[in-house]
C-alpha atoms as one frame of an Amber mdcrd trajectory, in Angstrom:
protein
 105.396  96.767 122.148 102.201  98.248 120.238  99.869  95.628 121.910  96.384
  95.654 120.638  96.052  99.272 119.606  94.777 100.252 116.178  95.884 101.648
 113.887  98.839  99.638 113.611 102.128 101.656 112.896 103.929 101.067 109.659
 107.045 102.217 107.891 107.393 102.360 104.330 110.289 100.654 102.581 110.241
 102.123  99.032 111.811 105.520 100.038 115.135 103.444  99.807 114.298 103.392
  96.190 112.221 106.210  94.912 114.421 109.167  93.808 117.541 107.020  94.070
 119.387 105.455  91.376 122.073 106.177  88.821 120.882 109.695  88.285 120.723
 110.482  92.097 121.960 108.859  95.310 122.480 105.010  95.673 119.540 102.866
  96.384 119.339 101.915 100.149 118.922  98.138 100.370 115.893  96.485 101.429
 117.563  94.805 104.316 118.903  98.199 105.691 115.427  99.685 105.499 114.111
  96.732 107.518 116.751  97.124 110.127 116.206 100.661 110.781 112.450  99.965
 111.053 112.948  96.997 113.433 115.575  98.942 115.585 113.201 102.004 116.102
 111.653 102.418 119.604 110.006 105.162 121.561 109.026 104.507 125.161 108.704
 100.774 124.527 106.695 101.031 121.224 107.927  99.781 118.163 106.642  99.688
 114.554 104.203  96.923 113.838 105.190  96.427 110.224 106.152  97.650 106.834
 104.419  98.638 103.608 106.328  97.238 100.758 106.937  98.391  97.097 107.087
  95.440  94.782 109.931  97.359  92.957 113.259  96.113  91.792 115.967  96.000
  93.208 113.953  95.440  96.577 111.588  92.874  95.231 111.355  91.008  92.116
 107.473  90.733  91.424 108.221  88.328  88.526 109.859  85.921  91.181 106.447
  85.012  92.065 105.597  82.636  95.045 109.302  81.869  95.696 110.152  85.723
  96.102 106.944  86.331  98.314 108.132  83.545 100.671 111.639  84.997 100.738
 110.116  88.333 101.579 108.011  87.009 104.153 110.807  85.234 105.947 112.962
  88.512 106.081 110.133  90.624 107.445 108.512  87.941 109.743 112.082  87.285
 111.306 111.979  90.732 112.816 108.430  90.235 114.016 106.878  92.703 111.660
 103.645  92.516 109.353 103.325  93.443 105.841 100.586  95.869 104.924  99.950
  97.555 101.732 101.779  96.755  98.685 102.676  99.292  95.788 102.132  97.737
  92.397 104.773  98.542  89.832 102.619 100.035  87.042 104.941 102.221  85.570
 105.658 101.659  82.055 102.133 100.493  81.414 100.191 103.874  81.615  96.526
 103.550  82.539  95.546 105.772  79.599  97.957 104.278  77.191  97.573 102.020
  74.319  95.450  98.839  74.385  98.618  96.844  74.966  99.953  99.101  77.592
  96.555  99.120  79.509  96.605  95.357  79.300  99.955  95.331  80.920  98.640
  97.515  83.776  96.068  94.942  84.600  98.547  92.104  84.323 100.736  93.829
  86.898  97.686  94.031  89.274  97.178  90.297  88.772 100.780  89.460  89.614
 100.600  91.766  92.697  97.472  90.181  93.811  99.129  86.656  93.483 102.015
  87.864  95.318  99.710  89.389  98.188  97.979  86.003  98.578 101.202  84.216
  98.914 102.162  86.561 101.782  98.928  85.898 103.458  99.712  82.186 103.242
 102.954  82.778 104.930 101.254  84.591 107.675 102.764  88.019 107.350  99.902
  89.968 105.828  96.319  90.265 107.018  95.479  93.846 106.204  96.380  96.506
 103.702  95.492  97.545 100.098  97.333  97.606  96.751  98.383 101.034  95.869
  97.892 102.050  92.247  98.342 105.329  90.141  97.729 106.268  86.455 101.406
 105.830  85.546 100.796 108.753  83.200 101.861 112.693  83.456  99.454 115.513
  84.026 100.756 117.072  80.680  99.828 114.064  78.745  96.377 113.759  80.434
  95.643 117.401  79.688  95.740 116.736  75.999  92.114 115.232  76.326  91.095
 115.393  79.906  87.609 113.852  79.460  88.729 111.029  77.170  91.908 110.281
  79.225  89.930 110.100  82.337  87.622 107.530  80.637  90.536 105.532  79.647
  92.060 105.399  83.108  88.646 104.581  84.612  88.326 101.718  82.206  91.783
 100.413  83.123  91.025 100.701  86.755  87.806  98.931  86.467  89.513  96.027
  84.876  92.135  96.067  87.556  89.400  96.162  90.129  87.821  93.211  88.642
  90.830  91.227  88.819  91.682  92.548  92.246  88.220  91.474  93.505  88.821
  87.774  92.472  91.424  87.793  95.100  89.740  89.799  97.763  92.002  92.846
  97.340  91.164  96.579  97.215  93.014  99.173  95.101  93.953 102.575  96.500
  94.620 105.338  93.936  97.307 107.631  95.208  96.540 111.399  95.503  99.768
 112.886  94.062 100.223 115.843  91.874 102.522 114.169  89.589  99.851 111.557
  88.248  97.592 112.528  85.365  94.074 112.253  86.287  94.828 112.292  90.005
  96.870 115.458  90.030  94.235 117.677  91.664  91.498 116.853  94.121  88.807
 117.541  91.646  90.300 115.222  88.969  90.966 112.476  91.509  87.375 112.571
  92.781  86.075 112.349  89.046  88.266 109.620  88.346  87.177 107.581  91.446
  83.471 108.287  90.628  84.225 107.214  87.020  85.638 103.667  88.075  82.383
 102.632  89.749  83.819  99.561  91.519  83.288  98.751  95.253  86.852  97.884
  95.665  88.453 101.160  94.448  89.526 103.712  97.118  91.830 106.668  97.719
  95.227 106.752  99.275  95.686 109.943 101.335  99.285 111.097 102.054  99.365
 113.969 104.010 102.170 115.722 102.059 100.914 114.935  98.528  97.344 115.816
  99.387  98.664 119.194 100.928  99.536 120.304  97.468  96.016 119.838  96.372
  95.101 122.992  98.449  97.672 125.148  96.521  96.585 124.055  93.179 100.060
 122.746  91.749  99.324 121.272  88.228  95.851 122.473  88.384  95.434 126.175
  89.380  91.633 126.068  88.689  91.332 123.541  91.503  93.211 125.519  94.030
  91.378 125.412  97.337  93.436 128.186  99.599  92.979 131.767  98.134  95.734
 133.200  96.066  96.772 135.602  98.803  96.953 133.023 101.559  99.534 133.465
 104.215 100.838 130.425 106.092 100.271 132.143 109.465  96.467 132.308 108.670
  95.747 128.883 110.476  91.884 129.374 110.168  92.019 129.568 106.463  94.387
 126.477 106.457  91.896 124.631 108.695  88.977 125.455 106.343  90.821 124.405
 103.251  91.735 120.955 104.913  88.217 120.556 105.824  87.046 121.181 102.216
  89.643 118.703 100.859  88.928 115.917 103.234  85.044 116.260 102.951  85.549
 115.447  99.459  88.070 112.605  99.643  87.670 111.177 103.073  84.723 108.981
 102.298  87.012 107.346  99.647  90.138 106.836 101.773  91.139 103.373 102.525
  95.014 103.906 102.944  96.688 106.588 104.897 100.165 108.176 105.009 101.195
 110.220 107.818 103.714 112.902 106.432 104.835 116.542 106.848 104.963 119.061
 103.970 106.638 122.707 103.939 104.276 123.826 101.149 106.818 123.174  98.259
 107.345 120.648  95.537 110.415 118.430  95.057 111.707 115.721  92.783 114.959
 113.960  92.713 116.484 111.324  90.483 113.894 110.488  87.657 111.069 111.177
  89.888 108.678 114.157  88.783 108.249 116.947  91.305 105.613 116.281  93.638
 104.632 117.181  97.388 107.922 117.470  99.340 108.095 115.152 102.129 109.644
 116.678 105.230 110.994 115.086 108.386 108.504 114.960 111.238 110.667 117.443
 113.215 111.189 120.070 110.241 110.733 123.534 111.746 109.356 124.612 108.223
 106.602 121.965 108.124 103.247 123.545 107.666 101.065 120.689 109.181 100.152
 119.883 112.886 100.730 116.321 111.950  98.964 114.537 114.896  96.113 117.054
 114.820  95.743 117.504 110.972  95.548 113.672 110.623  92.343 113.809 112.271
  90.765 115.549 109.157  91.369 112.374 107.390  90.766 109.806 110.312  87.505
 111.394 111.624  84.286 112.220 110.057  82.609 115.644 109.970  80.998 114.894
 113.371  84.481 114.038 114.918  83.785 110.226 114.979  86.695 107.881 114.058
  86.150 106.348 110.538  88.168 103.197 111.462  88.523 102.973 107.577  92.222
 101.738 107.885  93.788  99.170 110.234  97.173 100.839 109.737  98.944 103.982
 109.209 102.266 104.262 107.335 104.860 107.003 107.144 106.171 107.642 103.727
 109.382 109.681 103.520 110.394 109.641  99.709 113.430 111.529  98.646 115.014
 112.135 101.860 118.858 112.266 101.434 120.585 109.143 102.273 122.561 110.808
 105.027 119.153 111.416 106.742 117.760 107.964 105.968 120.642 106.072 107.228
 120.337 107.855 110.810 118.440 105.716 113.314 117.239 108.963 114.915 115.235
 109.841 111.815 112.931 106.624 112.308 112.714 107.080 115.972 111.453 110.649
 115.067 109.078 109.055 112.572 107.706 106.527 114.813 107.248 109.301 117.497
 105.046 111.125 115.075 102.912 108.030 114.270 102.602 107.219 117.976 101.184
 110.841 118.447  98.581 110.282 115.565  97.508 107.088 117.331  97.256 108.904
 120.800  94.758 111.279 119.191  92.922 109.001 116.805  93.537 105.413 117.732
  91.406 102.711 119.412  91.852  99.436 121.160  91.211  96.089 119.660
């Protein structure tokens, strides 16, 4: 078991939904995602918990306290914890109409209520609520300054609601979200929110695309003529990226990326999640996680109590093999060996 070591090791459940559905492969049921997570084991170490997307058909947010108790029972039966929660804000864009923005804040209120019920049930004691702008980079680019102000205003209102519940909101750094699609745009949005309970969710795959300037060539960090064999330049790029966003980071996803974008189903193209063992992966996962988990002096920030693997848009054939989840757990264990601590 994982005993008293930090950070705790979590698996994500929403990859069973994201990129799936009628226009792609079938959704993988929540119970199956939970079973694979609970069954994973490497040298006696198992996952400590799961991060959960409050997304239909896995979880019905409008089910309220009853749905939260049901979820807590399922997860708790496996001896697992629940960490961060993904708020289903899509359809209520943060830079949309007054009604849409009010809808965004209402989703956050419902998510916070759900989170408090999970705490009452004894399955959640750490983690954040993940948000994004629910808006495309194309729509944002019509008025960058004005739309960033709208997103910040919506996020501020959401933060104020979350603060009443003792929750923190983490904005996901992903190239498919307007106002969050580059490292510089993300930083400007976070600074504009100006609330103590807003932070950044760093996903090693999604943030990797910030280096290459997808959807924002002007914010590219690596040189245009960069070659993948130039590890020194890649290291310097990662240092610049993390120096800007590490101070904001309150949620962390371990992941691999091969330097390309990918989308499936209705999901826009974003940083491709690769298997931990992918020979085309450009990251040294355990080593490069340290750019996010340690400060410029090399000291552990201890800003997160758990780390999570997010493997969205893997084919179902891959996701329904137990070996996949054992390999992922092994990667998380290696991250903790280099950057963990004992309670």
